[in-house]
């Protein structure tokens, strides 16, 4: 979340192996090893495995309707997970996305049904409000330097409160049929819903933005160390502001789709989706402390949640058990690096005792976890540096 | 003679300083806001304060959130966060009702203790994962929030415990008053006083602050950080468990969706009360007053003519206002300190 939390955990040796995929030492591996033996591909493999099991053993999973509904169900999740990835990579978090979605849903309803604007105009205004929501979050986090966790818990309540306040308990359902049909239509004769066209465009845009632009590389730098990023020429505040504006606007767009798909506009639409989005992002291998993560992993994380829910529902398992499984996956996914590190440490201790007294040979496989631990005093020295300005934030 | 005046001046300035620090503290500020709100509400509607019902609700409504906010504050002070407390509340609330249905004649004290125990065990799971797994509390408790909520949903399904399922004495506890003060409020205040004393005046309590302001330094200094962090989570869980039993007694109906979203309310109350979200500062008193403020505002809004749909917006604005205020005050304090240092 903030650099302070990150610094403390980074300093502890057990966090080290998380960095294996990104540190230069790993480049003694061939390229295929670096690409395929990673957190992202672990999730992709798990996704493929679950998909295969589901297709072979779950009745109707391979049916034409399943994929259609699966994709429509997770479209908002996938859309919001993209900018959320950017936010978390910079070491921040945005809990207000589902509330922004609810607010946008209510605004589209009011502007279309009560005011009588057309859907595109109403939608554009709703996205504009989504941008404003992001600007407020981003301003407080990036320029006032407030902790994003606290700020977005506040705006989670604020945006939802405005949505509920505007409509009360009424639901607006009188939407233009043409637009509702469009939201639930398919591409041609295929079973892919039309919403996947904008979703895929968004995915491509965010993949390019994160992985192939200076802005995206800067986000990783910010996540590693805000001050170092600033000194190396990254405009930290503006980048953070941009990521929050992106979550706000994409959430608003997701809210419009949600409204049109179900044909209703209510204050409590999409309640609790923020946690599902964050679960998908973290499942996808993005480090909660920032500085690590990739779009393909996040997509796999979102799809995994979708496929699991869909397959289990077809099996007659209730939503509760699906929740338990998502929760377990989340805990295991963050726990896995620590467990692996523990096993490696145990192995190097057992193996390293005989050849050389005192230390494990640096050529052994877990070189990352064993040798840099004492050298870690470098980054540790920088911790008080990082702390100094932070002490004033409290 | 002159020495006497000097000493008197000193004493005077000491008292003024004490008065000033009390006035400047977050806790006092919130109490003043609460009193102002109550005054406005009473002016609009006499029965808000002066009717028996109004007086009782005023004290009773915040008590459950207050207990949870105290637990959350302790966890936050150690630079962690517990998102699973709402789900914990649901589990113990439903369990209390279930015990009365399945084992009629269970003594109430057993139910209360069991609620606290189950809450403590759920907290222990969180704490152990955070402290031994070295994983961020936000993620772990997000996961256990899903797991605990899923567990209670599986257990309860769409079943609902009704007031008629529970013994009258138990429900009586929820509304019972001792010298016009509701029992649940007394319980909440006791929890607050004990936890407040522990945090402020005992060695282990102070160590919580040390761990929260710099975990790495605390470890180097030799503090038992693992043990203390687990303690904080156990306490947070146990208090959420107690809050669950109180919930069952107060409302009489319990479904699996009890306490949905309360984790954010509890954290919000702590933040409004001046507990820094990244640990190391704040008091449980502040968190408790924050909880009272939140719940009182909820009841006052309709009285002053604002539809109660706007409650959440007000809560959100309050949270943001509180952290912006904190930031402003700390920047100002920092600048003043720097000025005095430059002068010297």
XYZ file of C-alpha atoms in Angstrom:
738
model
C 0.000 0.000 0.000
C 2.369 2.730 1.005
C 6.077 2.640 0.686
C 6.357 2.282 4.427
C 4.525 -1.027 4.580
C 6.337 -2.178 1.524
C 9.756 -1.307 2.832
C 9.243 -3.296 5.995
C 8.142 -6.427 4.248
C 10.718 -6.121 1.520
C 13.383 -5.990 4.142
C 12.315 -9.288 5.643
C 14.164 -12.045 3.915
C 11.150 -14.228 3.329
C 9.783 -11.772 0.798
C 12.870 -12.059 -1.373
C 11.881 -14.958 -3.630
C 8.946 -12.910 -4.861
C 11.472 -10.821 -6.723
C 13.069 -13.761 -8.489
C 11.192 -13.166 -11.717
C 12.272 -9.535 -11.920
C 15.812 -9.396 -10.651
C 18.764 -9.541 -12.974
C 20.113 -12.711 -11.394
C 17.233 -14.593 -12.966
C 18.557 -13.750 -16.403
C 20.908 -16.696 -16.286
C 17.772 -18.671 -17.081
C 16.770 -19.213 -20.702
C 13.960 -16.966 -21.956
C 11.344 -19.733 -22.009
C 12.021 -20.498 -18.367
C 11.565 -16.859 -17.379
C 8.299 -16.574 -19.278
C 6.680 -19.857 -18.430
C 7.816 -20.410 -14.865
C 6.146 -17.354 -13.375
C 3.245 -16.483 -11.138
C 1.232 -15.436 -14.202
C 1.673 -18.753 -15.944
C 0.884 -20.666 -12.789
C -2.528 -18.988 -12.798
C -2.942 -19.508 -16.551
C -2.110 -23.187 -16.084
C -4.601 -23.402 -13.240
C -7.205 -21.707 -15.444
C -6.612 -24.176 -18.271
C -6.777 -27.067 -15.831
C -10.052 -25.882 -14.307
C -11.447 -25.238 -17.783
C -10.514 -28.748 -18.958
C -11.970 -30.395 -15.867
C -15.123 -28.318 -16.238
C -15.577 -29.141 -19.937
C -15.091 -32.850 -19.434
C -16.927 -33.445 -16.181
C -19.510 -30.682 -15.768
C -22.677 -31.159 -17.796
C -23.584 -28.252 -20.058
C -20.353 -26.386 -19.378
C -19.336 -26.741 -23.010
C -22.828 -25.699 -24.094
C -23.230 -22.516 -26.139
C -25.008 -20.541 -23.441
C -22.387 -21.083 -20.746
C -19.574 -19.197 -22.411
C -21.935 -16.403 -23.345
C -23.174 -15.857 -19.819
C -19.762 -16.445 -18.321
C -18.247 -13.687 -20.424
C -21.141 -11.318 -19.820
C -20.962 -11.954 -16.068
C -17.295 -11.185 -15.774
C -17.125 -8.350 -18.333
C -17.361 -5.608 -15.636
C -14.878 -7.501 -13.471
C -12.386 -7.784 -16.335
C -12.807 -4.150 -17.341
C -12.201 -2.736 -13.869
C -9.406 -5.202 -13.099
C -7.288 -3.566 -15.835
C -6.937 -0.066 -14.344
C -6.940 -1.630 -10.852
C -3.790 -3.501 -11.894
C -2.146 -0.178 -12.684
C -3.203 1.289 -9.344
C -1.936 -1.698 -7.347
C 1.349 -1.791 -9.283
C 2.053 1.738 -8.049
C 1.507 0.431 -4.520
C -1.894 2.040 -3.996
C -5.397 0.617 -3.862
C -8.821 1.817 -4.998
C -11.750 0.443 -3.003
C -14.267 2.875 -4.464
C -14.664 1.253 -7.912
C -17.918 -0.583 -7.217
C -19.408 2.552 -5.684
C -18.407 4.530 -8.783
C -20.102 1.824 -10.840
C -23.267 2.164 -8.769
C -23.186 5.950 -9.086
C -22.757 5.738 -12.849
C -25.639 3.262 -13.063
C -27.891 5.642 -11.118
C -26.819 8.625 -13.224
C -27.520 6.841 -16.496
C -30.926 5.879 -15.124
C -31.806 9.383 -13.997
C -30.468 11.110 -17.107
C -32.103 8.671 -19.516
C -35.380 7.762 -17.837
C -36.172 10.889 -15.855
C -34.451 13.658 -17.828
C -34.938 12.021 -21.200
C -31.452 12.221 -22.634
C -30.358 9.594 -25.141
C -28.214 6.719 -23.901
C -24.955 7.948 -25.502
C -25.300 11.416 -23.965
C -26.320 10.029 -20.574
C -23.487 7.506 -20.738
C -20.959 10.169 -21.631
C -22.063 12.311 -18.687
C -21.859 9.274 -16.386
C -18.312 8.567 -17.553
C -17.493 12.225 -16.969
C -18.695 11.853 -13.381
C -16.586 8.687 -13.152
C -13.579 10.756 -14.206
C -14.431 13.280 -11.484
C -14.648 10.457 -8.919
C -11.183 9.363 -10.009
C -9.900 12.943 -9.871
C -11.031 13.290 -6.249
C -9.364 9.998 -5.259
C -6.247 10.810 -7.244
C -5.972 14.353 -5.937
C -6.200 13.229 -2.302
C -3.734 10.367 -2.823
C -1.215 11.879 -5.236
C -1.137 15.534 -4.259
C -2.393 15.683 -0.658
C -0.374 12.484 -0.026
C -3.068 10.709 1.974
C -3.040 6.908 2.274
C -5.154 5.490 -0.546
C -6.650 2.786 1.689
C -8.223 5.373 3.993
C -9.186 7.753 1.169
C -10.966 5.101 -0.860
C -12.723 3.595 2.155
C -14.092 7.124 2.530
C -15.057 7.518 -1.123
C -16.438 3.956 -1.128
C -19.037 5.241 1.327
C -19.315 8.682 -0.280
C -19.970 7.607 -3.900
C -22.303 4.813 -2.838
C -24.028 7.243 -0.521
C -24.611 9.722 -3.345
C -25.935 6.916 -5.572
C -28.346 5.677 -2.909
C -29.224 9.225 -1.917
C -30.177 10.190 -5.485
C -32.529 7.274 -6.092
C -33.483 6.027 -2.651
C -35.009 2.579 -2.908
C -36.623 3.149 -6.279
C -35.335 1.333 -9.331
C -35.505 2.807 -12.814
C -36.194 0.128 -15.406
C -37.600 1.992 -18.378
C -34.606 1.811 -20.698
C -34.486 2.078 -24.441
C -34.986 -1.474 -25.685
C -32.590 -1.089 -28.591
C -29.675 -0.323 -26.295
C -30.555 -3.094 -23.859
C -30.635 -5.559 -26.767
C -27.282 -4.274 -27.961
C -25.754 -4.819 -24.530
C -26.850 -8.449 -24.479
C -26.336 -9.189 -28.177
C -23.717 -11.518 -29.613
C -21.105 -10.949 -32.280
C -22.756 -12.233 -35.468
C -23.740 -15.866 -35.117
C -21.044 -16.715 -32.572
C -21.605 -17.219 -28.865
C -19.304 -14.378 -27.925
C -21.270 -11.457 -26.470
C -20.787 -8.102 -28.185
C -19.512 -6.502 -24.988
C -16.291 -8.430 -25.532
C -15.384 -6.052 -28.403
C -14.900 -3.032 -26.116
C -13.445 -5.300 -23.431
C -10.794 -6.656 -25.804
C -10.006 -3.138 -27.018
C -9.563 -2.069 -23.391
C -7.366 -5.087 -22.673
C -5.108 -4.297 -25.640
C -4.973 -0.623 -24.714
C -4.046 -1.356 -21.106
C -1.504 -4.022 -22.080
C 0.248 -1.524 -24.351
C -0.030 1.253 -21.788
C 1.424 -0.827 -18.964
C 4.049 -2.870 -20.760
C 5.149 -0.807 -23.743
C 5.114 2.855 -22.731
C 7.382 4.958 -20.514
C 4.316 5.766 -18.432
C 3.755 2.063 -17.717
C 7.395 1.418 -16.844
C 7.207 4.411 -14.542
C 4.336 2.787 -12.640
C 6.587 -0.149 -11.739
C 9.277 2.263 -10.592
C 6.777 4.066 -8.376
C 5.719 0.735 -6.911
C 9.297 -0.219 -6.110
C 10.330 3.060 -4.593
C 8.479 6.316 -4.968
C 11.444 8.536 -4.220
C 13.806 6.688 -6.508
C 11.188 6.912 -9.255
C 10.908 10.645 -8.712
C 14.656 11.093 -8.835
C 14.847 9.110 -12.055
C 12.419 11.463 -13.707
C 9.030 9.823 -13.243
C 6.267 12.305 -12.526
C 4.954 10.335 -9.546
C 1.960 12.478 -8.646
C 0.723 12.817 -12.221
C 1.097 9.090 -12.870
C -0.857 8.205 -9.746
C -3.523 10.748 -10.612
C -3.802 9.180 -14.083
C -4.243 5.657 -12.691
C -7.063 6.783 -10.401
C -8.772 8.645 -13.247
C -8.544 5.447 -15.299
C -10.193 3.353 -12.544
C -12.915 5.968 -12.171
C -13.738 6.227 -15.862
C -13.567 2.486 -16.604
C -15.741 1.753 -13.544
C -18.291 4.237 -14.826
C -18.249 2.559 -18.244
C -18.722 -0.837 -16.571
C -21.635 0.654 -14.666
C -23.323 1.674 -17.927
C -22.975 -1.856 -19.299
C -24.309 -3.320 -16.057
C -27.321 -1.001 -16.162
C -28.172 -1.778 -19.784
C -27.613 -5.500 -19.425
C -29.987 -5.931 -16.516
C -32.187 -3.053 -17.610
C -32.297 -1.526 -14.174
C -30.694 1.352 -12.386
C -30.468 1.087 -8.627
C -28.347 2.671 -5.943
C -27.028 -0.656 -4.700
C -25.985 -2.058 -8.089
C -22.635 -3.882 -8.042
C -22.230 -3.669 -4.268
C -19.124 -5.555 -3.127
C -17.620 -5.878 -6.598
C -14.496 -3.989 -5.460
C -13.354 -6.959 -3.415
C -13.905 -9.362 -6.298
C -11.881 -7.094 -8.588
C -9.033 -6.923 -6.094
C -9.185 -10.689 -5.610
C -8.895 -11.191 -9.377
C -5.943 -8.802 -9.626
C -4.054 -10.397 -6.736
C -4.817 -13.906 -7.967
C -3.267 -12.815 -11.249
C 0.127 -12.418 -9.614
C 0.124 -8.671 -8.919
C 2.022 -7.876 -5.752
C -0.080 -5.928 -3.245
C 2.981 -3.847 -2.289
C 3.362 -2.733 -5.898
C 6.122 -3.024 -8.442
C 5.162 -6.385 -9.866
C 2.377 -7.756 -12.051
C 1.255 -8.206 -15.622
C -1.970 -7.861 -17.583
C -2.104 -11.464 -18.841
C -1.969 -12.773 -15.273
C -4.801 -10.493 -14.204
C -6.960 -11.629 -17.134
C -6.327 -15.231 -16.119
C -7.244 -14.349 -12.536
C -10.535 -12.783 -13.618
C -11.334 -15.663 -15.973
C -10.477 -18.184 -13.252
C -13.025 -16.601 -10.925
C -15.569 -16.582 -13.761
C -14.975 -20.175 -14.847
C -14.971 -21.482 -11.290
C -18.214 -19.719 -10.416
C -19.879 -20.788 -13.633
C -18.776 -24.437 -13.398
C -19.645 -24.739 -9.725
C -23.040 -23.146 -10.303
C -23.769 -25.685 -13.031
C -22.763 -28.404 -10.582
C -25.373 -27.054 -8.210
C -22.883 -25.619 -5.750
C -24.211 -22.480 -4.128
C -22.654 -19.032 -4.222
C -21.431 -19.438 -0.633
C -19.076 -22.271 -1.446
C -17.817 -20.331 -4.458
C -17.045 -17.455 -2.086
C -15.133 -19.800 0.186
C -13.121 -21.109 -2.754
C -12.292 -17.596 -3.992
C -11.197 -16.664 -0.484
C -9.045 -19.775 -0.122
C -7.442 -19.188 -3.533
C -6.633 -15.640 -2.528
C -5.028 -16.644 0.763
C -3.087 -19.492 -0.841
C -1.900 -17.273 -3.701
C -0.337 -14.739 -1.335
C 0.931 -17.430 0.998
C 2.568 -19.507 -1.748
C 5.773 -17.436 -2.108
C 6.351 -17.597 1.648
C 5.797 -21.342 1.694
C 8.150 -21.843 -1.260
C 10.749 -19.667 0.459
C 10.393 -21.687 3.649
C 10.922 -24.949 1.784
C 13.919 -23.495 -0.073
C 15.473 -22.228 3.124
C 14.964 -25.603 4.735
C 16.539 -27.328 1.746
C 19.516 -24.994 1.576
C 20.048 -25.420 5.314
C 19.973 -29.192 4.996
C 22.141 -29.226 1.865
C 24.467 -26.375 2.769
C 25.685 -27.814 6.062
C 28.077 -30.354 4.549
C 30.065 -28.559 1.767
C 30.906 -25.234 3.364
C 30.476 -24.107 6.940
C 28.372 -21.014 7.470
C 26.803 -20.414 4.098
C 25.176 -22.114 1.183
C 27.111 -22.110 -2.096
C 25.880 -19.289 -4.324
C 25.538 -21.609 -7.293
C 22.687 -23.604 -5.794
C 19.252 -23.042 -7.140
C 17.741 -20.851 -4.418
C 20.585 -18.368 -4.702
C 18.099 -15.536 -4.567
C 16.683 -16.440 -1.220
C 19.890 -17.316 0.562
C 22.663 -15.033 -0.586
C 21.122 -11.560 -0.923
C 19.690 -11.728 2.569
C 22.746 -10.273 4.312
C 23.399 -7.873 1.423
C 19.954 -6.566 2.034
C 21.378 -3.931 4.345
C 21.487 -1.625 1.332
C 17.748 -1.254 0.899
C 17.339 -1.415 4.642
C 19.498 1.642 5.023
C 17.129 3.499 2.804
C 14.169 2.683 4.991
C 14.633 5.576 7.431
C 14.927 7.829 4.384
C 11.592 6.700 3.206
C 10.134 6.984 6.661
C 11.166 10.549 7.290
C 8.607 12.242 5.043
C 6.053 9.586 5.835
C 6.105 10.300 9.548
C 4.427 13.568 8.749
C 1.531 11.924 7.012
C 0.145 10.624 10.286
C 7.801 36.717 46.824
C 8.932 36.842 43.253
C 9.748 33.160 43.328
C 6.201 32.495 44.423
C 4.758 34.429 41.480
C 7.002 32.597 39.103
C 5.943 29.255 40.466
C 2.309 30.293 40.325
C 2.742 31.412 36.766
C 4.339 28.095 35.998
C 1.485 26.248 37.557
C -0.987 28.357 35.686
C 0.718 27.817 32.383
C 0.854 24.104 33.141
C -2.887 23.998 33.687
C -3.560 26.129 30.629
C -1.347 23.830 28.667
C -3.251 20.824 29.971
C -6.559 22.477 29.138
C -5.279 23.434 25.740
C -4.040 19.921 24.958
C -7.392 18.478 26.010
C -9.181 20.994 23.798
C -6.857 20.255 20.906
C -7.203 16.489 21.136
C -9.208 14.634 18.552
C -11.275 12.878 21.202
C -12.526 16.152 22.684
C -13.263 17.553 19.256
C -15.434 14.568 18.394
C -17.231 14.633 21.733
C -18.036 18.297 21.098
C -19.358 17.455 17.633
C -21.477 14.627 19.069
C -22.865 16.943 21.763
C -23.629 19.605 19.153
C -25.454 17.085 16.992
C -27.460 15.829 19.940
C -28.302 19.422 20.883
C -29.523 20.221 17.364
C -31.568 17.023 17.175
C -33.089 17.661 20.574
C -33.964 21.200 19.611
C -35.801 19.900 16.546
C -37.454 17.040 18.380
C -37.625 16.999 22.174
C -38.128 13.254 22.390
C -34.695 12.585 20.833
C -33.089 13.035 24.229
C -35.833 13.503 26.797
C -38.111 10.547 26.152
C -37.292 7.202 27.707
C -37.129 5.574 24.304
C -34.940 8.308 22.819
C -32.494 8.211 25.720
C -32.238 4.439 25.496
C -31.693 4.387 21.733
C -29.124 7.142 21.992
C -26.999 4.977 24.268
C -27.897 1.577 22.855
C -27.484 2.100 19.098
C -23.736 2.788 19.028
C -22.775 0.053 21.498
C -22.299 -2.825 19.019
C -20.285 -0.804 16.499
C -18.328 0.668 19.399
C -17.120 -2.776 20.489
C -16.088 -3.604 16.928
C -14.388 -0.254 16.406
C -12.295 -0.763 19.557
C -11.079 -4.106 18.196
C -10.401 -2.663 14.753
C -8.502 0.258 16.278
C -6.135 -2.089 18.125
C -5.454 -4.015 14.906
C -4.934 -0.810 12.910
C -2.574 0.599 15.564
C -0.216 -2.343 14.874
C -0.245 -1.324 11.182
C -2.577 -4.092 10.095
C -6.198 -4.160 9.124
C -8.955 -6.714 9.632
C -11.637 -6.810 6.949
C -13.150 -10.055 8.232
C -14.786 -8.664 11.389
C -18.176 -8.206 9.722
C -18.197 -11.869 8.727
C -17.032 -12.880 12.211
C -19.958 -10.965 13.675
C -22.331 -12.843 11.384
C -20.904 -16.213 12.439
C -21.171 -15.613 16.182
C -24.546 -13.893 15.901
C -25.984 -16.834 13.972
C -24.244 -19.311 16.269
C -25.822 -17.705 19.336
C -29.276 -18.106 17.853
C -28.534 -21.633 16.647
C -27.391 -22.685 20.145
C -30.705 -21.635 21.651
C -32.621 -23.486 18.930
C -30.602 -26.716 18.923
C -29.710 -26.903 22.599
C -32.582 -25.269 24.448
C -31.627 -24.389 27.967
C -28.036 -23.426 27.189
C -26.993 -20.960 29.872
C -26.639 -17.467 28.461
C -23.163 -17.035 29.884
C -22.013 -20.093 27.923
C -23.369 -18.574 24.714
C -21.596 -15.296 25.389
C -18.296 -16.986 26.201
C -18.571 -19.274 23.209
C -19.220 -16.281 20.956
C -16.097 -14.560 22.252
C -14.093 -17.787 21.940
C -15.153 -18.469 18.350
C -14.397 -14.853 17.438
C -10.972 -15.184 19.062
C -10.214 -18.368 17.106
C -11.220 -16.706 13.823
C -8.997 -13.771 14.763
C -6.175 -16.161 15.602
C -6.385 -17.639 12.094
C -6.012 -14.145 10.606
C -3.227 -13.236 12.989
C -1.272 -16.426 12.402
C -1.531 -16.040 8.618
C -0.363 -12.430 8.834
C 2.403 -12.935 11.391
C 3.834 -16.265 10.237
C 2.965 -16.064 6.552
C 4.451 -12.549 6.306
C 1.601 -11.585 4.006
C -0.229 -8.264 4.070
C -3.211 -8.207 6.394
C -5.364 -6.492 3.785
C -5.153 -9.473 1.440
C -5.385 -12.195 4.076
C -8.404 -10.705 5.794
C -10.021 -10.008 2.426
C -9.688 -13.741 1.796
C -10.918 -14.794 5.231
C -13.759 -12.305 4.917
C -14.972 -14.296 1.904
C -14.302 -17.607 3.668
C -16.061 -16.729 6.934
C -19.006 -15.181 5.105
C -19.213 -18.220 2.854
C -19.113 -20.466 5.909
C -22.004 -18.723 7.620
C -23.974 -18.611 4.352
C -23.462 -22.349 3.918
C -24.418 -23.006 7.509
C -27.457 -20.758 7.610
C -28.568 -20.778 3.981
C -31.671 -18.664 3.784
C -32.583 -19.663 7.324
C -33.307 -16.888 9.746
C -33.266 -17.016 13.526
C -36.266 -15.181 14.853
C -36.919 -13.565 18.180
C -39.344 -16.357 19.058
C -36.496 -18.895 18.765
C -34.470 -17.276 21.506
C -35.232 -17.271 25.228
C -36.835 -14.155 26.582
C -34.110 -13.598 29.174
C -31.482 -13.413 26.404
C -33.464 -10.894 24.370
C -34.145 -9.065 27.622
C -30.416 -8.480 27.961
C -30.508 -6.581 24.685
C -32.891 -3.980 26.002
C -32.308 -4.274 29.740
C -31.426 -1.054 31.551
C -29.556 -0.630 34.808
C -30.290 2.765 36.371
C -31.625 3.866 32.967
C -28.378 2.853 31.243
C -28.730 -0.070 28.802
C -26.738 -3.182 29.714
C -25.144 -3.428 26.251
C -23.843 0.116 26.625
C -22.316 -0.806 29.981
C -20.635 -3.827 28.370
C -19.298 -1.660 25.544
C -17.990 0.983 27.932
C -16.306 -1.679 30.078
C -14.606 -3.103 26.985
C -13.526 0.409 26.053
C -12.127 1.234 29.494
C -10.208 -2.043 29.838
C -8.763 -1.884 26.317
C -8.012 1.815 26.662
C -6.169 1.250 29.942
C -4.237 -1.679 28.480
C -3.133 0.253 25.387
C -2.239 3.431 27.239
C -0.671 2.203 30.442
C 0.798 -1.258 30.147
C 4.009 -2.424 28.611
C 2.399 -4.742 26.072
C -0.078 -2.014 25.130
C 2.643 0.511 24.420
C 4.485 -2.095 22.401
C 1.491 -2.186 20.048
C 2.208 1.452 19.170
C 5.917 0.760 18.775
C 5.191 -2.086 16.373
C 2.742 0.028 14.429
C 4.993 3.041 14.005
C 7.980 1.000 12.811
C 7.675 -2.804 12.690
C 11.283 -3.294 11.643
C 12.678 -1.131 14.430
C 10.399 -2.847 16.941
C 11.770 -6.207 15.905
C 15.389 -5.010 16.072
C 14.674 -3.561 19.496
C 13.640 -7.031 20.599
C 9.893 -6.628 20.931
C 7.895 -9.822 20.413
C 6.255 -8.500 17.253
C 4.798 -11.815 16.108
C 3.130 -12.428 19.449
C 1.792 -8.897 19.719
C 0.365 -8.839 16.187
C -1.381 -12.151 16.809
C -2.703 -10.764 20.107
C -4.127 -7.760 18.274
C -5.943 -9.985 15.783
C -7.246 -12.283 18.530
C -8.561 -9.258 20.413
C -10.144 -7.840 17.264
C -11.769 -11.204 16.521
C -12.937 -11.737 20.107
C -14.534 -8.308 20.233
C -16.230 -8.929 16.871
C -17.466 -12.221 18.365
C -18.823 -10.400 21.402
C -20.430 -7.861 19.078
C -22.133 -10.775 17.296
C -23.726 -12.023 20.525
C -24.784 -8.463 21.341
C -26.258 -8.185 17.837
C -28.370 -11.301 18.377
C -29.592 -10.022 21.739
C -30.316 -6.521 20.463
C -32.078 -7.231 17.166
C -33.611 -10.633 17.835
C -33.470 -11.670 14.174
C -30.274 -12.986 12.682
C -29.711 -14.002 9.085
C -26.476 -14.909 7.326
C -26.139 -11.374 6.005
C -25.795 -9.843 9.469
C -22.962 -7.359 9.715
C -22.490 -7.042 5.966
C -20.251 -4.043 5.344
C -19.652 -3.403 9.044
C -15.926 -3.888 8.614
C -15.757 -0.645 6.660
C -17.930 1.087 9.266
C -15.626 -0.062 12.062
C -12.505 1.027 10.173
C -14.232 4.296 9.269
C -15.085 4.912 12.923
C -11.464 4.332 13.917
C -10.190 6.656 11.167
C -12.659 9.383 12.098
C -11.502 8.953 15.684
C -7.940 9.790 14.750
C -6.417 6.316 14.447
C -3.880 6.594 11.621
C -4.585 3.948 8.999
C -0.891 3.037 8.881
C -0.564 2.459 12.541
C 1.327 3.831 15.470
C -1.030 6.544 16.597
C -4.545 7.100 17.852
C -6.529 5.795 20.799
C -9.421 3.396 21.224
C -11.264 6.285 22.875
C -11.131 8.157 19.596
C -12.334 5.096 17.716
C -15.194 4.655 20.187
C -16.264 8.277 19.851
C -15.989 7.880 16.086
C -18.416 4.943 16.287
C -20.821 6.943 18.459
C -20.620 9.843 15.997
C -21.377 7.600 13.001
C -24.364 5.909 14.611
C -25.737 9.130 16.091
C -25.530 10.920 12.746
C -27.455 8.032 11.197
C -30.297 8.712 13.589
C -30.144 12.486 13.471
C -30.268 12.944 9.675
C -33.982 12.121 9.308
C -34.782 14.433 12.225
C -33.109 17.432 10.581
C -34.976 16.677 7.373
C -32.328 14.926 5.290
C -33.647 11.651 3.854
C -31.778 8.808 5.525
C -30.645 7.558 2.120
C -27.895 10.165 2.365
C -26.397 8.638 5.505
C -23.625 6.829 3.718
C -22.621 9.901 1.755
C -22.287 11.811 5.039
C -20.228 8.989 6.542
C -17.900 9.019 3.530
C -17.510 12.774 3.650
C -16.725 12.527 7.382
C -14.002 9.934 6.839
C -12.366 12.015 4.122
C -12.738 15.169 6.188
C -11.095 13.440 9.153
C -8.020 12.266 7.254
C -7.621 15.594 5.468
C -7.822 17.325 8.865
C -5.204 14.938 10.288
C -2.920 15.691 7.403
C -3.388 19.448 7.774
C -2.731 19.338 11.530
C 0.386 17.219 11.193
C 1.801 19.470 8.472
C 1.156 22.502 10.658
C 2.691 20.838 13.723
C 5.709 19.853 11.673
C 6.170 23.403 10.420
C 5.854 24.835 13.939
C 8.421 22.400 15.284
C 10.755 23.385 12.508
C 10.265 27.082 13.281
C 11.047 26.600 16.971
C 14.112 24.625 16.026
C 15.247 27.340 13.637
C 14.729 30.026 16.292
C 16.774 28.173 18.854
